[in-house]
Amino acid sequence: MGPPKKSAARVSEDPDELVRVPLQAVLLADSFTTKFRPITLERPKVLLPLVNVPMIDYTLTWLESAGVEEVFVFCCSHSKQVISYLEKSEWFSQPNFTVTTIESQNSVSAGDALRVIYERNVLFVTLKVHGDFVLINGDTVSNMSLTQALIEHKERKKKDSNAVMTMIIKHSKTNPAIHQSRLGTDELFMAIDPNTKQLLYYEDKADHSKGTLHLDKSLLVDNPSLSLHHDKQDCYIDICSPEVLSLFTDNFDYQHLRRHFVKGLLVDDIMGYKIFVHEIHSDYAARIDNFRSYDTVSKDIIHRWTYPLVPDAMNFGNTAMKLERQGMYRASEILQSQSAVVGPFTVIGSGTKIGNHTKISNSVIGEGCKIGSNVVIEGCYIWDNITIEDGCKLQHAIVCNGVIIKSGAVLEPGVVLSFKVVVGPEFVVPPYSKVSLLQQPIEEDSDEELEYADSTSAIGSQVDKSDVEIASEVDKTHFSPVSELGMGGAGHVWSTCEGGHEEEWRHSVAPIPKDKILEAIKTMEDDMELTHDGSFLPLSGELKPNSNDSDDDDHEDSKEDSYYFEKEVEATFLRAVHENIQESHLNLEINSLKLSYNKLTADCAGAVFYAMMKFALDTPHSSADSLLKNVQLVFTKWKQVLTTYLIDIDDQIEIILKFEEMCSESAKEFAPLFTKILHHLYNEDVVNEDAILSWEDEKKDADEADKVFVKQAQKLIQWLKEAPEEDDDE
Amino acid sequence: MPDVQTLVNEFLNQLKKRKIEGSQATAKQTAELLRSVISQQRVPHTNQTTALINAVRAVGEQLIAANPVELAVGNIVRRVLHIIREEDLSLATAAMAGLGVSAASDDEDDVERGENSVLSAAVVAAAARSTLRPPSLQTLLEDTSESAAAPHTSSSGGESDGRSRSVEKGSKSRKLKHDVLEAVNELIQDISTCYEQIAEQAVEHIHHNEVILTLGSSNTVLEFLYAAKEKQRSFKVFVAEGAPRYQGHLLAKELAARGLQTTIITDSAVFAMISRVNMVIVGAHAVMANGGVIAPVGLNMVALAAQRHAVPFVVLAGSHKLCPLYPHNPEVLLNELRSPSELLDFGEFSDCMDSASGTGSLHVVNPTFDYVPPKLVSLFITDTGGHNPSYVYRLIADYYSADDLVVKRRPTTGS
Amino acid sequence: MDFQVVVLGGGVSKKLLPLVSQELPNALLPVANRPVLSYVLEYLELSNLKDLIVVVEGEEVAHHVGAWISSAYADRLHVEVASVAEDVGTAGAIRAISQHLTAKDILVVSGDLVTNVPLGAVAATHRRHDAVVTAMLCPAPVSGPLESVSSGGKDKTKKPGRYDLIGLDPTKQFLVHIATGAEVDKDLRIQKSMLPAVGQIEIRADLMDAHLYAFKRSVLQQVLDQKSSFHSLKHDVLPYLVRSQLKSEVLLNGVPQAEENGNGKVISQSNEQVLSQILANASEPTFHLRHALDPYGTTSVRKTHKCCVYIAGSSKYCARLNSIQAYSDINRDVIGEVSHLSGYSFSAQNNIIDPSAEIGAKTTVGPHCMLGEGSQMGDKCSVKRSVIGRHCRIGANVKVVNSVVMNHVTIGDSCSIQGSVICSNVQLQERVVLKDCQVGAGFVVTAGSECKGEVLAKK
């Protein structure tokens, strides 16, 4: 990874180049999460209409008005749709604003995306990220002016080249009871140096380490005063220096922008990269992360916080909206019956028909909808070409294009109806249920880490699926006489498995039920009690209660991170094998891993050895002998890599132990070959006799189970024991 | 004409994004844009007038749609249309004079009749008025002599030049465009110089030891006051700060820098101070056909205060701010609601807008403009001199021709 | 100011050996030839606090201190000296004299405090917010305790957490977190529950707790008898109060009625600070709902109490005599930069030489020096930035630099003393060279001995 980094560094070192290059932006047109399912199975998140305009248009409009000249739109899931949309839209034909799409199917995370961009960077000259660039998601709405932040960023960069990133934050109180912001994101704790505005600590998953917040003491060493913020909101708009890309490429374990990258930089003090924050006050910026924020941001737009990104100003060719009294936005052509009541803060798209005695309030209604009479719509987001028959009742629901709601049906709060779903007459859709024509993907997991994986595996399967196929599925479901959605209904009600109901109320568009908040408040008080009990014990109540638990959690994460370490070494090794990188580079990479995980050489040795054996094992082999062959081949080819970590005898012993462990657990196939391979290792001078001997006497007082292999190797050991005398004889 | 289109798009963008502030700048840019449109427009041999008019309309429609609140755009578009018509008219008459053929053309093209009636009426009015028209930017002064003939022939301008083309085709087609461009240039000239022209009149209105009150910031007002000072008038200025954007602060700064005796007061203090004020001088966003004014928010209050204390309420407005529409006209969006963040800090109140947990009860409305009814305005000072509100409609009749009121090509919507 | 003042005189602290002894307890340790306690007493007197309770550890100490006070302040102050058992801790000390406490607010001052921070300001803060406790913080001195003048700045960074880690609210007048540097082992932990309420905590490592607290009496007493385990005010009581300030029902149970409404009054004010944040954040209607249904929502407003701080400006002087280093620092400062504290009038040379002192020929006494009454100095001596006590006999060409020499010390010819402390009745014979030493009372240093950084005391 040496050369590319240099090139990046060069770009940044040359100050006037920083000034010259046009401002660029990397726009990730994929959130790499499953929060917007089932809708995102059929349409990418960035194309979902936000107050009747696709999200990505907000983002692009902002970038354009903020003076960005070149945007790389990184399309992953449903990339075809995104690209074709952009081609249709006017974005490609903007004066001095170029939009380039980068397509990649197999990126499963923001990290991957940036890595891809980095590689393309190296390959093609055409799309090249030279100077600083703005990193933003395609689902961000903002009207802030970048100039100030950019200037600050460049100034810092000049002073110290380690200031690689500037995060945009905004003051916004979080609700202490339910521990989430109005955007439905988890509460966020940040430590910021009040003078330099350097970010010192970032914790958005506040669940673990209950009750208290752990700040590393060393933080206080170099800055005597730091301010700890709970009332800030992360806008997910970052100004990055080119290094960021290379950073992602160097540590290919970085997936999530915040959870891995930011924290990674904050903890690692070897590289000493710094992150700074820029707080915006009067400007607006928010990212749509889940249904809750979809709701909140929509309301903010309607209340014109995002001016000039407001419905009556943001007409993209399509018919203009007009703002009327008390925040009613109406397109020009609307057929509204006299008796219909349209309440405040409502948006109604063009060509929509509204029947008699229908009541609509605090809702957004798209274009070409047919709404019958005596319908009640409250706080809903109704997209385009939707038919709502008479007497329906909709509360706080999201209804996607082409949905048909038969007469008298009821949508309870928090319902999400994906595309073309049909709800049968008089049918009541239970609260928080998500309905789609597509079957629910089987593998679901609330676990954050796995989320990338399953999201893409499922989306990936969708990506290549053409609309035709989807349509065919639609038909399949259509003609089921009675479906889960009542007579003539079409669609599957998804079971809410991730986090169950508990999570649903947090992230849906429906307002949070009162009882939930009550519970929350109770629990909050209990927390307080709890911390008090902590205080009852005698001297120095400060640390006693926590110190012990902190220890064990350190312990376990050290455990798991050694696990990750091995995994990565293995991955690296395999990559090296397949792209046959030469040993020296492989060593470099492993070293860097070693640093980042701060491991001993012994660990590396073990890990490398493990990787090699694993490789040997995986390469197809008919019999034990051929397996042995594989092993020998591998070792002849990659010995160097291993031996560089065999500095002293302990490393070698480590290897042997590792091997033993493998034989007994992960790779039993080796068990019979133990002695042979050990001997081979000996011949290859991977391990010398002292190592083997000391391993043996280490095992002396182990219990029988452990001694199996020692016994096996007995002969070899014997021979080794005798060997010296022979030497003496000559 | 692709390059024009890009120009247009660019301008549209700026309008949409509310990048252009101030009606003067907008007006000027619009005029310049239209000029390039016209110059790019290839005139066919048959009735160029309609060709030009359609071209301008096409663009104008988009422009107006882009930012309906900025009335100056519409005004300029209409002005240009008007110019085209008048130029055509003058040429036609000239041609007619040359040909001496009376127009047998009246029986033809009944299509246009409907609007013609309106038109001719307007032109008759214009002709009648032309004598008592104040000397101004009128580009047609020279033709007014035979304006008697004007209504008659103008009705069939298309035909007449269609016929007259046979005589002097090439020269004429070029001439029309050329004249129009000339006129538009003058228009641009006028827009950019309207400050001076207004300012010139300052002396007549501001006298020694007077106290002037203004609200918010307006370049016109600034120049006006400054001009008065230049003429050795010594007077005091009260500046109401003009919440929420507080542009009054800037104005006050500028005035003080130029050595005027300036005092800043809050908007809410206006009523208290008004009794000490001799004259209120303010700028406007637009002047409507009925003499009503669309002005920065807060001015209605000032106007009322002024009326209560019988203080003259003077509005300065360049002629590009004269709008031929009426405030009740559906075309007119009287107001623009800007971001609430100008009023309060989002963060501080974020929890009051947390609709999720049921506290989403706080709404903020931040209108930009007030409507000041004509009866509160004592005097308009435009670049053509001082006028009474009731006179505005006549000014408008000078500048605009009645059938351009609706720029949209489908005249069904709107009026 | 109807504050009742408790001065914690301490006993004979290990840290100060060999300077202190049963005869000469901490409180009486001379700073510029005046017992350090006198600084505190006059400091209090200055703000017109005249009836004090001085608490010291051990009968004998009490006896000595009492004797001194009655001699020195008999007419000026009304002081009662109470003695408590050794090492009951500060909390214990208060507990012991608890029944003497009557006033609404109690001011607890450490007896070894030398400062000129306006006490009125502290009291005012306390009263203004009707706080339960108000602590005085001052910028950590550059040459802090245990630190040499030179390496002051660096040292702080070298050993972090030497000072207290103090969490302040954005307005910098409320204390939301406190941990003594020593306590925080590897990282510091902040209550999550506190943060949302305050929104933003500023954590300072560059402040020092001056051990001057104003307590609300009722609360203090109640905490003390509820939490018998509490040993020290700073380490137990204060952190406890700080932690519990958002939810102090626990605390105010069984408080006399007067106090209750006293505290009800607080609410109005504390609404503004702490409560409003809670209420505002926990959304309004549900909060009432909670109040209706909730078992402990019996009162419509949550009970809170407030812990305030007064942060002294960096121009003020504030130091505690709690280590030998501090001792010589304070001596230096009192006759140096903050000379007005010493209460002496300085000569033109900016030093104090008692008229009764005799100075030999060619002897120079530099600025920032002090020479006690009846002391004699031989020829060719030079004294720099040092304090020399009463009735000392100093031979010829002796050098005394950066040192403190107490009373009745005999120094032989051509001795050289640097950065040392020499207690009373010590005898230095000829040509003794001391550098950074402490010599215990009555010790005899034999001729010609050279010591560096040693502690010399009677076994």
CSV table of C-alpha atoms in Angstrom, one decimal, chain C residues 151-446:
chain,number,residue,atom,x,y,z
C,151,SER,CA,9.1,22.2,36.0
C,152,GLY,CA,5.7,23.4,37.0
C,153,GLY,CA,4.1,23.6,33.5
C,154,LYS,CA,5.5,20.3,32.2
C,155,ASP,CA,4.9,18.4,35.3
C,156,LYS,CA,1.2,18.8,35.1
C,157,THR,CA,1.1,17.1,31.7
C,158,LYS,CA,3.6,14.5,32.9
C,159,LYS,CA,1.4,13.3,35.7
C,160,PRO,CA,-2.2,13.9,34.6
C,161,GLY,CA,-5.0,13.8,37.1
C,162,ARG,CA,-2.7,15.3,39.8
C,163,TYR,CA,-5.5,17.9,39.9
C,164,ASP,CA,-9.1,17.2,40.3
C,165,LEU,CA,-11.1,16.5,37.2
C,166,ILE,CA,-14.0,18.9,37.4
C,167,GLY,CA,-17.1,18.9,35.2
C,168,LEU,CA,-18.9,22.2,34.8
C,169,ASP,CA,-22.1,23.0,33.1
C,170,PRO,CA,-21.9,25.4,30.1
C,171,THR,CA,-22.6,28.4,32.3
C,172,LYS,CA,-19.6,27.5,34.5
C,173,GLN,CA,-21.4,27.9,37.7
C,174,PHE,CA,-22.6,24.5,38.5
C,175,LEU,CA,-20.6,21.4,39.4
C,176,VAL,CA,-21.8,18.3,37.6
C,177,HIS,CA,-18.9,16.0,38.0
C,178,ILE,CA,-15.9,15.8,40.3
C,179,ALA,CA,-13.2,13.2,40.7
C,180,THR,CA,-9.8,13.7,42.3
C,181,GLY,CA,-7.1,13.0,39.9
C,182,ALA,CA,-5.6,10.4,42.1
C,183,GLU,CA,-8.8,8.4,42.1
C,184,VAL,CA,-9.3,8.2,38.4
C,185,ASP,CA,-7.4,5.2,37.5
C,186,LYS,CA,-7.1,4.8,33.8
C,187,ASP,CA,-10.1,6.6,32.3
C,188,LEU,CA,-12.7,8.9,33.7
C,189,ARG,CA,-16.3,7.9,33.8
C,190,ILE,CA,-19.2,10.3,33.5
C,191,GLN,CA,-22.7,9.5,34.5
C,192,LYS,CA,-24.8,9.2,31.3
C,193,SER,CA,-27.9,10.3,33.2
C,194,MET,CA,-26.3,13.6,34.0
C,195,LEU,CA,-25.2,14.5,30.5
C,196,PRO,CA,-28.6,14.6,28.8
C,197,ALA,CA,-29.9,16.9,31.5
C,198,VAL,CA,-27.0,19.4,31.2
C,199,GLY,CA,-26.5,18.9,27.5
C,200,GLN,CA,-22.9,19.7,27.6
C,201,ILE,CA,-20.3,19.3,30.2
C,202,GLU,CA,-17.0,21.0,30.2
C,203,ILE,CA,-14.3,19.0,31.9
C,204,ARG,CA,-11.4,20.8,33.3
C,205,ALA,CA,-8.2,19.3,34.5
C,206,ASP,CA,-6.6,22.6,35.2
C,207,LEU,CA,-8.6,23.6,38.3
C,208,MET,CA,-7.8,22.9,41.9
C,209,ASP,CA,-10.2,22.4,44.7
C,210,ALA,CA,-9.3,24.9,47.4
C,211,HIS,CA,-11.0,23.0,50.1
C,212,LEU,CA,-13.2,25.8,50.9
C,213,TYR,CA,-16.8,24.7,50.9
C,214,ALA,CA,-20.1,26.4,51.8
C,215,PHE,CA,-22.7,23.8,52.8
C,216,LYS,CA,-26.3,24.0,53.5
C,217,ARG,CA,-26.3,22.9,57.1
C,218,SER,CA,-29.3,20.7,57.2
C,219,VAL,CA,-28.1,18.8,54.1
C,220,LEU,CA,-24.6,18.4,55.4
C,221,GLN,CA,-25.7,17.1,58.7
C,222,GLN,CA,-28.2,14.7,57.2
C,223,VAL,CA,-25.7,13.3,54.7
C,224,LEU,CA,-23.2,12.9,57.5
C,225,ASP,CA,-25.5,10.9,59.7
C,226,GLN,CA,-27.1,8.9,56.9
C,227,LYS,CA,-23.8,7.9,55.3
C,228,SER,CA,-21.8,6.8,58.3
C,229,SER,CA,-19.2,5.4,55.9
C,230,PHE,CA,-18.3,8.8,54.5
C,231,HIS,CA,-14.9,9.7,55.6
C,232,SER,CA,-13.8,12.8,53.7
C,233,LEU,CA,-15.7,15.8,52.6
C,234,LYS,CA,-13.9,16.0,49.3
C,235,HIS,CA,-13.8,12.3,48.4
C,236,ASP,CA,-17.1,11.2,49.6
C,237,VAL,CA,-19.6,13.9,50.6
C,238,LEU,CA,-18.9,16.3,47.7
C,239,PRO,CA,-19.0,13.7,44.9
C,240,TYR,CA,-22.1,12.2,46.5
C,241,LEU,CA,-23.9,15.5,46.5
C,242,VAL,CA,-22.8,16.2,42.9
C,243,ARG,CA,-23.9,12.8,41.7
C,244,SER,CA,-27.3,13.0,43.3
C,245,GLN,CA,-28.2,16.5,42.4
C,246,LEU,CA,-30.7,15.5,39.8
C,247,LYS,CA,-32.6,13.3,42.0
C,248,SER,CA,-32.3,14.3,45.6
C,249,GLU,CA,-35.4,12.9,47.2
C,250,VAL,CA,-33.1,10.5,48.9
C,251,LEU,CA,-31.3,13.4,50.2
C,252,LEU,CA,-34.0,15.6,51.5
C,253,ASN,CA,-36.1,13.0,53.3
C,254,GLY,CA,-36.7,13.8,57.0
C,255,VAL,CA,-35.4,17.3,56.5
C,256,PRO,CA,-37.1,19.8,58.8
C,257,GLN,CA,-40.1,21.4,57.2
C,258,ALA,CA,-38.4,24.8,57.0
C,259,GLU,CA,-35.8,23.3,54.8
C,260,GLU,CA,-38.4,21.6,52.6
C,261,ASN,CA,-39.9,24.9,51.5
C,262,GLY,CA,-36.5,26.4,51.6
C,263,ASN,CA,-35.8,23.8,49.0
C,264,GLY,CA,-39.1,24.3,47.3
C,265,LYS,CA,-37.9,27.8,46.8
C,266,VAL,CA,-34.8,26.4,45.2
C,267,ILE,CA,-36.9,24.6,42.6
C,268,SER,CA,-38.0,27.9,41.0
C,269,GLN,CA,-34.4,28.8,40.5
C,270,SER,CA,-33.2,25.3,39.7
C,271,ASN,CA,-36.0,24.9,37.2
C,272,GLU,CA,-34.0,27.2,35.2
C,273,GLN,CA,-30.8,25.2,35.4
C,274,VAL,CA,-31.3,21.6,35.8
C,275,LEU,CA,-35.0,20.8,35.8
C,276,SER,CA,-36.0,22.7,32.7
C,277,GLN,CA,-33.6,20.6,30.7
C,278,ILE,CA,-35.1,17.4,32.1
C,279,LEU,CA,-38.6,18.6,31.6
C,280,ALA,CA,-38.0,20.1,28.2
C,281,ASN,CA,-36.4,16.9,27.0
C,282,ALA,CA,-38.8,14.5,28.6
C,283,SER,CA,-41.7,15.8,26.5
C,284,GLU,CA,-44.2,18.0,28.3
C,285,PRO,CA,-47.6,16.2,28.1
C,286,THR,CA,-46.1,12.8,28.9
C,287,PHE,CA,-44.4,14.4,31.8
C,288,HIS,CA,-47.7,15.4,33.3
C,289,LEU,CA,-49.1,12.0,32.5
C,290,ARG,CA,-46.2,10.4,34.3
C,291,HIS,CA,-46.9,12.7,37.2
C,292,ALA,CA,-50.5,11.4,37.2
C,293,LEU,CA,-49.8,7.7,37.0
C,294,ASP,CA,-46.4,7.4,38.3
C,295,PRO,CA,-45.8,6.2,41.8
C,296,TYR,CA,-42.9,8.5,42.4
C,297,GLY,CA,-44.3,11.3,40.3
C,298,THR,CA,-46.1,12.5,43.4
C,299,THR,CA,-44.6,15.9,43.2
C,300,SER,CA,-45.0,17.7,39.9
C,301,VAL,CA,-41.4,18.8,39.9
C,302,ARG,CA,-38.5,16.5,40.5
C,303,LYS,CA,-36.5,17.4,43.6
C,304,THR,CA,-33.2,18.6,42.8
C,305,HIS,CA,-30.4,20.4,44.6
C,306,LYS,CA,-27.6,22.3,43.2
C,307,CYS,CA,-23.8,22.2,43.6
C,308,CYS,CA,-22.3,25.4,42.7
C,309,VAL,CA,-18.7,26.5,42.1
C,310,TYR,CA,-16.9,29.7,42.4
C,311,ILE,CA,-13.9,29.8,40.1
C,312,ALA,CA,-11.3,32.3,41.3
C,313,GLY,CA,-9.7,34.5,38.7
C,314,SER,CA,-6.2,33.6,37.8
C,315,SER,CA,-5.0,36.9,39.3
C,316,LYS,CA,-5.9,35.7,42.7
C,317,TYR,CA,-3.6,33.8,44.9
C,318,CYS,CA,-4.6,30.5,46.4
C,319,ALA,CA,-2.4,27.8,47.8
C,320,ARG,CA,-2.6,25.0,50.3
C,321,LEU,CA,0.1,24.1,52.6
C,322,ASN,CA,-0.1,20.4,52.3
C,323,SER,CA,3.4,19.4,51.3
C,324,ILE,CA,6.9,20.5,52.0
C,325,GLN,CA,7.3,21.8,48.5
C,326,ALA,CA,4.1,23.8,49.0
C,327,TYR,CA,5.5,25.1,52.3
C,328,SER,CA,8.6,26.7,50.7
C,329,ASP,CA,6.5,27.8,47.8
C,330,ILE,CA,4.1,29.6,50.0
C,331,ASN,CA,6.9,31.1,52.1
C,332,ARG,CA,8.5,32.4,48.9
C,333,ASP,CA,5.2,33.8,47.6
C,334,VAL,CA,4.1,35.4,50.8
C,335,ILE,CA,7.1,37.5,51.0
C,336,GLY,CA,7.3,37.7,47.2
C,337,GLU,CA,4.5,38.2,44.8
C,338,VAL,CA,1.6,38.2,47.2
C,339,SER,CA,3.4,40.1,49.9
C,340,HIS,CA,0.3,41.9,51.0
C,341,LEU,CA,-0.9,38.7,52.6
C,342,SER,CA,2.0,38.6,55.0
C,343,GLY,CA,0.6,41.8,56.5
C,344,TYR,CA,4.1,43.2,57.0
C,345,SER,CA,5.3,46.5,55.6
C,346,PHE,CA,8.2,46.2,53.2
C,347,SER,CA,11.3,48.3,53.2
C,348,ALA,CA,12.6,50.1,50.2
C,349,GLN,CA,14.7,47.1,49.3
C,350,ASN,CA,11.4,45.3,49.2
C,351,ASN,CA,12.3,43.1,52.1
C,352,ILE,CA,11.5,43.0,55.8
C,353,ILE,CA,14.2,43.4,58.3
C,354,ASP,CA,13.1,43.6,61.9
C,355,PRO,CA,14.6,46.7,63.5
C,356,SER,CA,15.9,44.6,66.3
C,357,ALA,CA,17.8,42.4,63.9
C,358,GLU,CA,21.5,43.0,63.7
C,359,ILE,CA,23.4,42.7,60.4
C,360,GLY,CA,27.1,42.4,60.1
C,361,ALA,CA,29.3,44.3,57.7
C,362,LYS,CA,29.1,43.5,54.0
C,363,THR,CA,26.1,41.4,54.6
C,364,THR,CA,23.4,41.7,51.9
C,365,VAL,CA,19.8,40.9,52.4
C,366,GLY,CA,18.2,40.7,49.0
C,367,PRO,CA,14.6,41.6,48.1
C,368,HIS,CA,11.8,39.2,49.0
C,369,CYS,CA,13.6,38.3,52.2
C,370,MET,CA,12.6,38.5,55.8
C,371,LEU,CA,14.6,38.7,58.9
C,372,GLY,CA,12.9,38.1,62.2
C,373,GLU,CA,13.3,40.1,65.3
C,374,GLY,CA,16.5,39.7,67.4
C,375,SER,CA,18.2,37.7,64.7
C,376,GLN,CA,21.9,38.4,64.2
C,377,MET,CA,23.9,37.9,61.1
C,378,GLY,CA,27.7,37.9,60.8
C,379,ASP,CA,29.7,39.6,58.1
C,380,LYS,CA,29.7,38.9,54.4
C,381,CYS,CA,26.5,36.9,54.5
C,382,SER,CA,24.0,37.0,51.7
C,383,VAL,CA,20.4,36.1,52.0
C,384,LYS,CA,18.2,35.7,48.9
C,385,ARG,CA,14.5,35.0,48.7
C,386,SER,CA,14.5,33.5,52.1
C,387,VAL,CA,12.8,33.8,55.5
C,388,ILE,CA,14.8,33.8,58.6
C,389,GLY,CA,13.0,33.6,61.9
C,390,ARG,CA,13.4,35.2,65.3
C,391,HIS,CA,16.5,35.1,67.4
C,392,CYS,CA,18.7,33.2,64.9
C,393,ARG,CA,22.4,33.4,65.2
C,394,ILE,CA,24.1,33.4,61.8
C,395,GLY,CA,27.8,33.3,61.5
C,396,ALA,CA,30.0,35.0,58.9
C,397,ASN,CA,29.8,34.6,55.1
C,398,VAL,CA,26.8,32.3,55.2
C,399,LYS,CA,24.7,32.0,52.1
C,400,VAL,CA,20.9,31.4,52.5
C,401,VAL,CA,19.0,31.1,49.3
C,402,ASN,CA,15.4,30.0,48.7
C,403,SER,CA,15.2,28.7,52.2
C,404,VAL,CA,13.2,29.0,55.3
C,405,VAL,CA,14.9,29.2,58.6
C,406,MET,CA,12.7,29.1,61.7
C,407,ASN,CA,13.3,30.5,65.1
C,408,HIS,CA,16.3,30.1,67.4
C,409,VAL,CA,18.5,28.6,64.7
C,410,THR,CA,22.2,28.7,65.0
C,411,ILE,CA,24.2,28.7,61.8
C,412,GLY,CA,27.9,28.4,62.0
C,413,ASP,CA,30.3,30.3,59.7
C,414,SER,CA,30.5,29.9,56.0
C,415,CYS,CA,27.5,27.6,55.7
C,416,SER,CA,25.6,27.5,52.5
C,417,ILE,CA,21.9,26.7,52.6
C,418,GLN,CA,19.8,26.4,49.4
C,419,GLY,CA,16.2,25.5,49.0
C,420,SER,CA,16.0,24.0,52.4
C,421,VAL,CA,13.8,24.3,55.5
C,422,ILE,CA,15.4,24.5,58.8
C,423,CYS,CA,13.2,24.1,61.9
C,424,SER,CA,13.5,25.8,65.2
C,425,ASN,CA,16.4,25.3,67.5
C,426,VAL,CA,18.5,23.6,64.9
C,427,GLN,CA,22.2,24.0,65.1
C,428,LEU,CA,24.3,24.1,62.0
C,429,GLN,CA,28.1,23.9,62.7
C,430,GLU,CA,30.7,25.5,60.4
C,431,ARG,CA,30.9,24.9,56.7
C,432,VAL,CA,27.7,22.9,56.5
C,433,VAL,CA,26.3,22.7,53.0
C,434,LEU,CA,22.6,22.0,52.6
C,435,LYS,CA,20.7,21.7,49.4
C,436,ASP,CA,17.0,20.9,49.2
C,437,CYS,CA,17.1,19.5,52.7
C,438,GLN,CA,14.7,19.5,55.6
C,439,VAL,CA,16.2,19.7,59.0
C,440,GLY,CA,13.9,18.7,61.9
C,441,ALA,CA,13.6,20.7,65.1
C,442,GLY,CA,16.5,20.7,67.4
C,443,PHE,CA,18.7,18.7,65.1
C,444,VAL,CA,22.4,19.3,65.1
C,445,VAL,CA,24.3,19.2,61.8
C,446,THR,CA,27.9,18.5,62.4
